Amino acid sequence: MSLRRRSITAGLVMMVLLCGLTVIAQEAKVPVRETTLENGMKLLMVERHESPTVAAGWVAHVGSVNEEVGVTGIAHLFEHMMFKGSRTIATTDYPAEAEIMARLDAIRTEMDVEYAAMREAKRRGEITGSIYLPENQTPGLAELREKMKKLQEEQKELTVNNEFEQVYTEAGASGMNAGTMEDGTFYFVTVPANKLELWFWMESERLLNPVFREFYTERDVVREERRMRVESDPTQKYWEQFDFMFWGSLPYHHPVVGWPSDVESISRPAADRFFATYYAPNNITAVLVGDFDPDEALALAKKYFGRIPRGTTEPPDVVTEEIAQLQERRMRAEADTNPSVHIRWHAVPFIHKDAYALDVLDLVLNGRTGRLYKSLVEAERLATGEPYSTFSPQKYGGSLEVGAELADGISHQEVEDSLLAEIELLKTEPVSERELQKVKNQSLADSFRRLQSNFFLLFQLLMYDAFGDWQYLNVSPALIEAVTPEDVQRVAQTYLTDAGRNVLWFSRKGGTAEDPELAALSGQAKAMAKQGLAQINQIDDPAELEQGLQQMKAMKGEAPPEFQPAIDLMITRATERLEMLQAAAGEEE
Amino acid sequence: MRRAINTAVCLLLLVAAAAASAGEIPSRPEQLKYPDLVFDVPDADALRFELADGTPVYAKRDSQFPLVNITVYFRGGRYLAPAGKEGLAAIAGEVWRTGGAGERTAQQLDEELDFLAAALGTNISEVSGSASLNVLSKDLDEAMALFMDVLTKPRFQEDRFAKAKDDLIQNMKQRNDDTAGIEGREWNRLIYGDDYWMNRLATKASVDDLTAADAKEFVTSLVRSGNIVVAVAGDFEPAAMKAMLEETIGSLEPLAQELPPIPQPAHTPEPGVYVVNKPDVNQGRVSIGQLGYREGYPDEFPLMVGRDILGGYGFTARMMKTIRTDEGLAYSAFAALDFPVTMPGTFRAFYQSKSSTCAYAAEIFFDLLGAVRGDGVTDEELKTSKASFIETFPRAFASANQIVGRFAIDEILGRPHAYWTSYRDKVAAVTAADTKAAMSKGLDPDKMIILVVGNIEEIMQGHPEHEAKLTDFGPIPEMPPHAPTSREPCAE
């Protein structure tokens, strides 16, 4: 749902939000030992001995929400750069490398002059398409790129390719990865229980002495990541634009992976400044879950992380608040996908007191015994699959979205009306005690289920900490248990307003293999059917359609055999449409 | 006296120096010293018992959380669906759960399970299936009664059956929307052949013809004594659990007749470059590979290590180092090689790259493959790969649920427990020479298939800075796309 848009291991985030936001019961409390080191770094530890491993990770409290205009995507690019090693790791001669990198930066500065000229040429209409395309490059730029390439080859001689990963892999670490979200950047791995010190060594090393080598080639990787996740995905590129429409002033509006123009232009010195501000220990929380002794782990934390100096300036607070939405906003997207309707409202940040009632509201709508399925699928037969609700509270703002995929022959408007009718019902009537109890029972069971895996627990602690308070894990059961039917009604009235709606309709793109039965035809027969179906869909008068249908039936016998399937399809569709028009006319009378 | 003092001072200095060095942070991670870590594979036989009717049960108690999980695994799956009834296994697996059971309608069953906060799931996959219950231990008896109804008296209620058919057809319509989906389906066709059961995909016509009676028969003929293995984990009293299982799962009807064996592929993949055009994307998806091997293949372990060095899932493999890190051509570049117990797997190297560099990356891949086969692997690579397999091994047995589930599935598929007890020794025994020989013998670039999905016109053009063209890698036979719901070849 909304999380498929994020640049992170989406499955995990989904698990956290789906299970994680449905907590309850005192028994499910996690004994977390919390310590803050002298340099401001926070450490959370949970000791468990079921498996001889430790799930270890840390979160830097920086994500795309902290990015300024022109450098969108830098937080995510950074996530990639943090795997490039240090002054010790991944190099055979750091001083020589440093010299090459300084020369690379200088070339990059010269290239910026060329790019600026190309941007102007583009504004004049002399260049079309991205200024970064090979066909658009100026002779000067080509020369600089050649120089850059040579230097990169030189540096490669001094670099030990991916040594950071190599050290971990050989030590039996697994699941090493990282993820960037709007509110945080996460780094995590599972290590054998006897090698926890290695984790401290490696992580403190990359925070203390990082080297952003391969900076200019890694951006090509990020561009490929964007092509994969967004540009070559049938719906993601539209979701990106919907997000941009949804968020007003709050810097959640731009994609985590960054605008293509920006990602290409970020320089290494800009990255250095970013690191100094946001990767200081006072902006980081580390978490350990698994088979270790907390006293020993704390001693190691002091020894390794303690040597990293506190940042010279505190990371700036995000001061821009979301501007109130004055009127409904709508977007219609034509894509290679089944038709669907999605409606999103602004809700509350993660630590807001109304978040618990919204959790409950969300659960009341979801699932096969939830309200959306019962009405849109079972009673009205308007939707296929399972209609959904997603409450996504983040650090500085939140959203609640409902949506459904259209059943055959159903219009977008019918589905939208029906979804809104369910929202209206939440505002006008309190939810039943039985519904509320069901949701609370599920929360109780889920509050235990979500604790079963070390890695999953680690991930929840990191994420809740990024959203503003890891204690959510332990305090939310009681707070959800306390939610009343009146609370749910009140939050529905407060947040799910008419003017606050943002509506997205997906329609299947015309002209491609959109209509499966049409796609099964070929050649002239297909062209004819395509044209015919388009005409049929434009006729609104039942009498006129009836006449056309009779003519088709009469002429069918005379058509050549290869056209028969096409005519059959047109007759079927015309008959269906006629029935629909007649039914609609009947209702009006 | 003075001398004694000197000695004391010296000793003190020595101790201080030793303490300081213990506290010092070594300059390289290799200098760290670790305590030993011993991990023994859980004893499968100790966890196993049989019910009176012979049904095997693997049970492991873990009272950390007040939850209990019971899974019934069975043999038989999609391969058993008769021709013309494609889609039967998937729909049967779904409506089994959603279609009501015993005295309860679908809606009543859903309500009761949701109110109990019980997670009851059913699934039928390729060669096996399962039904599982996860519930708070205090509610086990109540939930178990519902679970038994689902196991023995599923209703396959008509409205839910029709709904599942509709949903499947809706999903079918999206088959050609995403390049990843196209790639996966076409790959299996090219490797195993159109006639292989795995490639008999549901169509609108086959789904339209399915009936609830077909589905009910399919499920109830498989969930039988003699065809199941049970796994139980969580918070329970062993004696009480055993008694309860005897009374419930222990009294299923016996299997009526032996299941037919799983058919093996007879198709010989035709080497070549196969392209599927999807003009509106700017990144191509490329798969390169060949038919692989079943578990027990003599070179399984050296090939597994060689594959890891060539294209393992991480940044230490050659493909990622070259295609991603050095060249910036792809976000992910890996090679997959599986050894299924019941049929041969595949070797498949895959990556995604912007249209213009798809061919160039293919050239790099073949160079890398040639090097592994011709020159072999380095000792350092071998050491890293083997250590990784051995050290991460305990993660296959991280929880009670994972342990009993693994042993139960093994018994369903016919994998001996010895596979796990000898696993680390077999990895440790692999040498560089073994790896080179296995890669050379087991993988053959001349027999490989190249599948490319994307904007073919752009991909064919290649990149101005690189000479590689798609046509360098073999003939490009015509391959029309398949209509999403009929699977008939179609234009466009």
Short mmCIF file of N, CA, C and O in Angstrom, two decimals, chain A residues 360-380 387-389 418-419 421-436 438-439 485 488-489 492, chain B residues 111 114:
data_model
loop_
_atom_site.label_atom_id
_atom_site.label_comp_id
_atom_site.label_asym_id
_atom_site.label_seq_id
_atom_site.Cartn_x
_atom_site.Cartn_y
_atom_site.Cartn_z
N VAL A 360 -7.11 1.87 15.48
CA VAL A 360 -8.32 1.05 15.64
C VAL A 360 -9.24 1.24 14.44
O VAL A 360 -9.76 0.27 13.88
N LEU A 361 -9.42 2.49 14.03
CA LEU A 361 -10.28 2.77 12.86
C LEU A 361 -9.79 2.00 11.64
O LEU A 361 -10.58 1.37 10.91
N ASP A 362 -8.49 2.01 11.45
CA ASP A 362 -7.87 1.31 10.33
C ASP A 362 -8.18 -0.19 10.39
O ASP A 362 -8.54 -0.81 9.39
N LEU A 363 -8.08 -0.77 11.59
CA LEU A 363 -8.33 -2.20 11.74
C LEU A 363 -9.80 -2.55 11.54
O LEU A 363 -10.12 -3.63 11.04
N VAL A 364 -10.67 -1.65 11.93
CA VAL A 364 -12.10 -1.90 11.75
C VAL A 364 -12.44 -1.99 10.26
O VAL A 364 -13.32 -2.75 9.84
N LEU A 365 -11.71 -1.26 9.44
CA LEU A 365 -11.98 -1.26 8.00
C LEU A 365 -11.37 -2.47 7.30
O LEU A 365 -11.88 -2.92 6.28
N ASN A 366 -10.27 -3.02 7.84
CA ASN A 366 -9.46 -4.00 7.11
C ASN A 366 -9.88 -5.45 7.30
O ASN A 366 -10.57 -5.79 8.24
N GLY A 367 -9.40 -6.29 6.39
CA GLY A 367 -9.56 -7.74 6.52
C GLY A 367 -10.88 -8.24 5.96
O GLY A 367 -11.75 -7.46 5.57
N ARG A 368 -11.02 -9.57 5.93
CA ARG A 368 -12.24 -10.15 5.34
C ARG A 368 -13.46 -9.98 6.23
O ARG A 368 -14.58 -10.10 5.77
N THR A 369 -13.22 -9.71 7.53
CA THR A 369 -14.37 -9.39 8.37
C THR A 369 -14.43 -7.89 8.65
O THR A 369 -15.17 -7.43 9.50
N GLY A 370 -13.62 -7.13 7.91
CA GLY A 370 -13.62 -5.68 8.06
C GLY A 370 -14.74 -5.06 7.23
O GLY A 370 -15.34 -5.71 6.37
N ARG A 371 -14.99 -3.80 7.48
CA ARG A 371 -16.14 -3.14 6.86
C ARG A 371 -16.01 -2.99 5.35
O ARG A 371 -16.99 -3.08 4.62
N LEU A 372 -14.81 -2.70 4.87
CA LEU A 372 -14.66 -2.45 3.43
C LEU A 372 -14.96 -3.71 2.63
O LEU A 372 -15.64 -3.67 1.61
N TYR A 373 -14.44 -4.85 3.11
CA TYR A 373 -14.67 -6.11 2.39
C TYR A 373 -16.16 -6.46 2.43
O TYR A 373 -16.75 -6.82 1.41
N LYS A 374 -16.73 -6.32 3.62
CA LYS A 374 -18.15 -6.70 3.76
C LYS A 374 -19.04 -5.89 2.83
O LYS A 374 -19.97 -6.41 2.24
N SER A 375 -18.75 -4.60 2.71
CA SER A 375 -19.65 -3.79 1.88
C SER A 375 -19.25 -3.82 0.41
O SER A 375 -20.06 -4.16 -0.45
N LEU A 376 -18.00 -3.52 0.10
CA LEU A 376 -17.64 -3.39 -1.32
C LEU A 376 -17.56 -4.72 -2.05
O LEU A 376 -17.83 -4.79 -3.24
N VAL A 377 -17.17 -5.78 -1.32
CA VAL A 377 -17.04 -7.07 -1.99
C VAL A 377 -18.28 -7.93 -1.80
O VAL A 377 -18.90 -8.37 -2.76
N GLU A 378 -18.68 -8.14 -0.54
CA GLU A 378 -19.77 -9.10 -0.28
C GLU A 378 -21.14 -8.52 -0.60
O GLU A 378 -21.93 -9.15 -1.29
N ALA A 379 -21.42 -7.32 -0.10
CA ALA A 379 -22.78 -6.79 -0.27
C ALA A 379 -22.97 -6.19 -1.66
O ALA A 379 -23.93 -6.51 -2.35
N GLU A 380 -22.06 -5.32 -2.06
CA GLU A 380 -22.30 -4.57 -3.30
C GLU A 380 -21.59 -5.13 -4.52
O GLU A 380 -21.90 -4.72 -5.64
N PRO A 387 -10.34 -4.83 -0.59
CA PRO A 387 -10.16 -3.39 -0.39
C PRO A 387 -9.33 -3.17 0.88
O PRO A 387 -9.33 -4.03 1.76
N TYR A 388 -8.62 -2.06 0.95
CA TYR A 388 -7.70 -1.88 2.08
C TYR A 388 -7.84 -0.51 2.71
O TYR A 388 -8.35 0.43 2.10
N SER A 389 -7.32 -0.44 3.93
CA SER A 389 -7.09 0.84 4.58
C SER A 389 -5.67 0.80 5.10
O SER A 389 -5.22 -0.23 5.59
N SER A 418 -18.79 4.33 -2.72
CA SER A 418 -18.98 3.31 -1.71
C SER A 418 -17.92 3.39 -0.61
O SER A 418 -18.21 3.23 0.58
N LEU A 419 -16.67 3.64 -1.02
CA LEU A 419 -15.61 3.83 -0.02
C LEU A 419 -15.96 5.01 0.89
O LEU A 419 -15.84 4.94 2.11
N ALA A 421 -18.87 6.20 1.52
CA ALA A 421 -20.03 5.89 2.36
C ALA A 421 -19.58 5.19 3.64
O ALA A 421 -20.12 5.45 4.73
N GLU A 422 -18.57 4.32 3.52
CA GLU A 422 -18.05 3.66 4.72
C GLU A 422 -17.36 4.65 5.66
O GLU A 422 -17.45 4.53 6.88
N ILE A 423 -16.67 5.61 5.08
CA ILE A 423 -16.03 6.64 5.90
C ILE A 423 -17.11 7.48 6.61
O ILE A 423 -17.00 7.79 7.80
N GLU A 424 -18.16 7.78 5.87
CA GLU A 424 -19.24 8.59 6.42
C GLU A 424 -19.88 7.87 7.62
O GLU A 424 -20.18 8.48 8.64
N LEU A 425 -20.03 6.56 7.47
CA LEU A 425 -20.64 5.77 8.54
C LEU A 425 -19.80 5.83 9.82
O LEU A 425 -20.34 5.87 10.93
N LEU A 426 -18.49 5.86 9.66
CA LEU A 426 -17.61 5.97 10.84
C LEU A 426 -17.83 7.30 11.55
O LEU A 426 -17.64 7.40 12.76
N LYS A 427 -18.19 8.31 10.77
CA LYS A 427 -18.37 9.64 11.36
C LYS A 427 -19.72 9.76 12.04
O LYS A 427 -19.86 10.48 13.03
N THR A 428 -20.73 9.06 11.52
CA THR A 428 -22.09 9.27 12.03
C THR A 428 -22.47 8.28 13.12
O THR A 428 -23.32 8.58 13.95
N GLU A 429 -21.88 7.08 13.12
CA GLU A 429 -22.27 6.08 14.12
C GLU A 429 -21.04 5.52 14.83
O GLU A 429 -20.04 5.23 14.17
N PRO A 430 -21.14 5.30 16.14
CA PRO A 430 -20.01 4.68 16.83
C PRO A 430 -19.86 3.21 16.38
O PRO A 430 -20.85 2.56 16.04
N VAL A 431 -18.63 2.70 16.36
CA VAL A 431 -18.43 1.29 15.98
C VAL A 431 -19.01 0.41 17.08
O VAL A 431 -19.08 0.80 18.25
N SER A 432 -19.41 -0.80 16.72
CA SER A 432 -20.05 -1.69 17.70
C SER A 432 -19.02 -2.23 18.68
O SER A 432 -17.83 -2.30 18.38
N GLU A 433 -19.50 -2.62 19.85
CA GLU A 433 -18.61 -3.18 20.87
C GLU A 433 -17.93 -4.45 20.35
O GLU A 433 -16.78 -4.71 20.64
N ARG A 434 -18.68 -5.25 19.60
CA ARG A 434 -18.11 -6.52 19.10
C ARG A 434 -16.96 -6.25 18.13
O ARG A 434 -15.92 -6.89 18.20
N GLU A 435 -17.17 -5.30 17.23
CA GLU A 435 -16.10 -4.95 16.29
C GLU A 435 -14.85 -4.47 17.04
O GLU A 435 -13.73 -4.84 16.71
N LEU A 436 -15.10 -3.63 18.04
CA LEU A 436 -13.99 -3.08 18.81
C LEU A 436 -13.25 -4.19 19.55
O LEU A 436 -12.02 -4.24 19.57
N LYS A 438 -13.12 -7.36 18.78
CA LYS A 438 -12.41 -8.20 17.81
C LYS A 438 -11.04 -7.60 17.50
O LYS A 438 -10.02 -8.28 17.53
N VAL A 439 -11.05 -6.31 17.24
CA VAL A 439 -9.81 -5.61 16.90
C VAL A 439 -8.82 -5.67 18.07
O VAL A 439 -7.62 -5.87 17.89
N PRO A 485 -15.47 3.66 21.32
CA PRO A 485 -16.19 3.91 20.06
C PRO A 485 -16.27 5.42 19.76
O PRO A 485 -16.17 5.83 18.60
N VAL A 488 -13.10 6.73 18.10
CA VAL A 488 -13.00 6.38 16.67
C VAL A 488 -13.87 7.34 15.86
O VAL A 488 -13.46 7.86 14.82
N GLN A 489 -15.06 7.59 16.35
CA GLN A 489 -15.97 8.50 15.65
C GLN A 489 -15.36 9.91 15.56
O GLN A 489 -15.39 10.55 14.51
N ALA A 492 -12.50 10.13 13.03
CA ALA A 492 -13.04 10.08 11.66
C ALA A 492 -13.57 11.46 11.27
O ALA A 492 -13.30 11.95 10.17
N GLU B 111 -15.65 -14.75 10.93
CA GLU B 111 -15.94 -13.95 12.14
C GLU B 111 -15.37 -14.63 13.38
O GLU B 111 -14.74 -13.98 14.21
N ASP B 114 -11.51 -14.54 13.38
CA ASP B 114 -11.01 -13.18 13.63
C ASP B 114 -11.25 -12.76 15.07
O ASP B 114 -10.41 -12.09 15.68
#
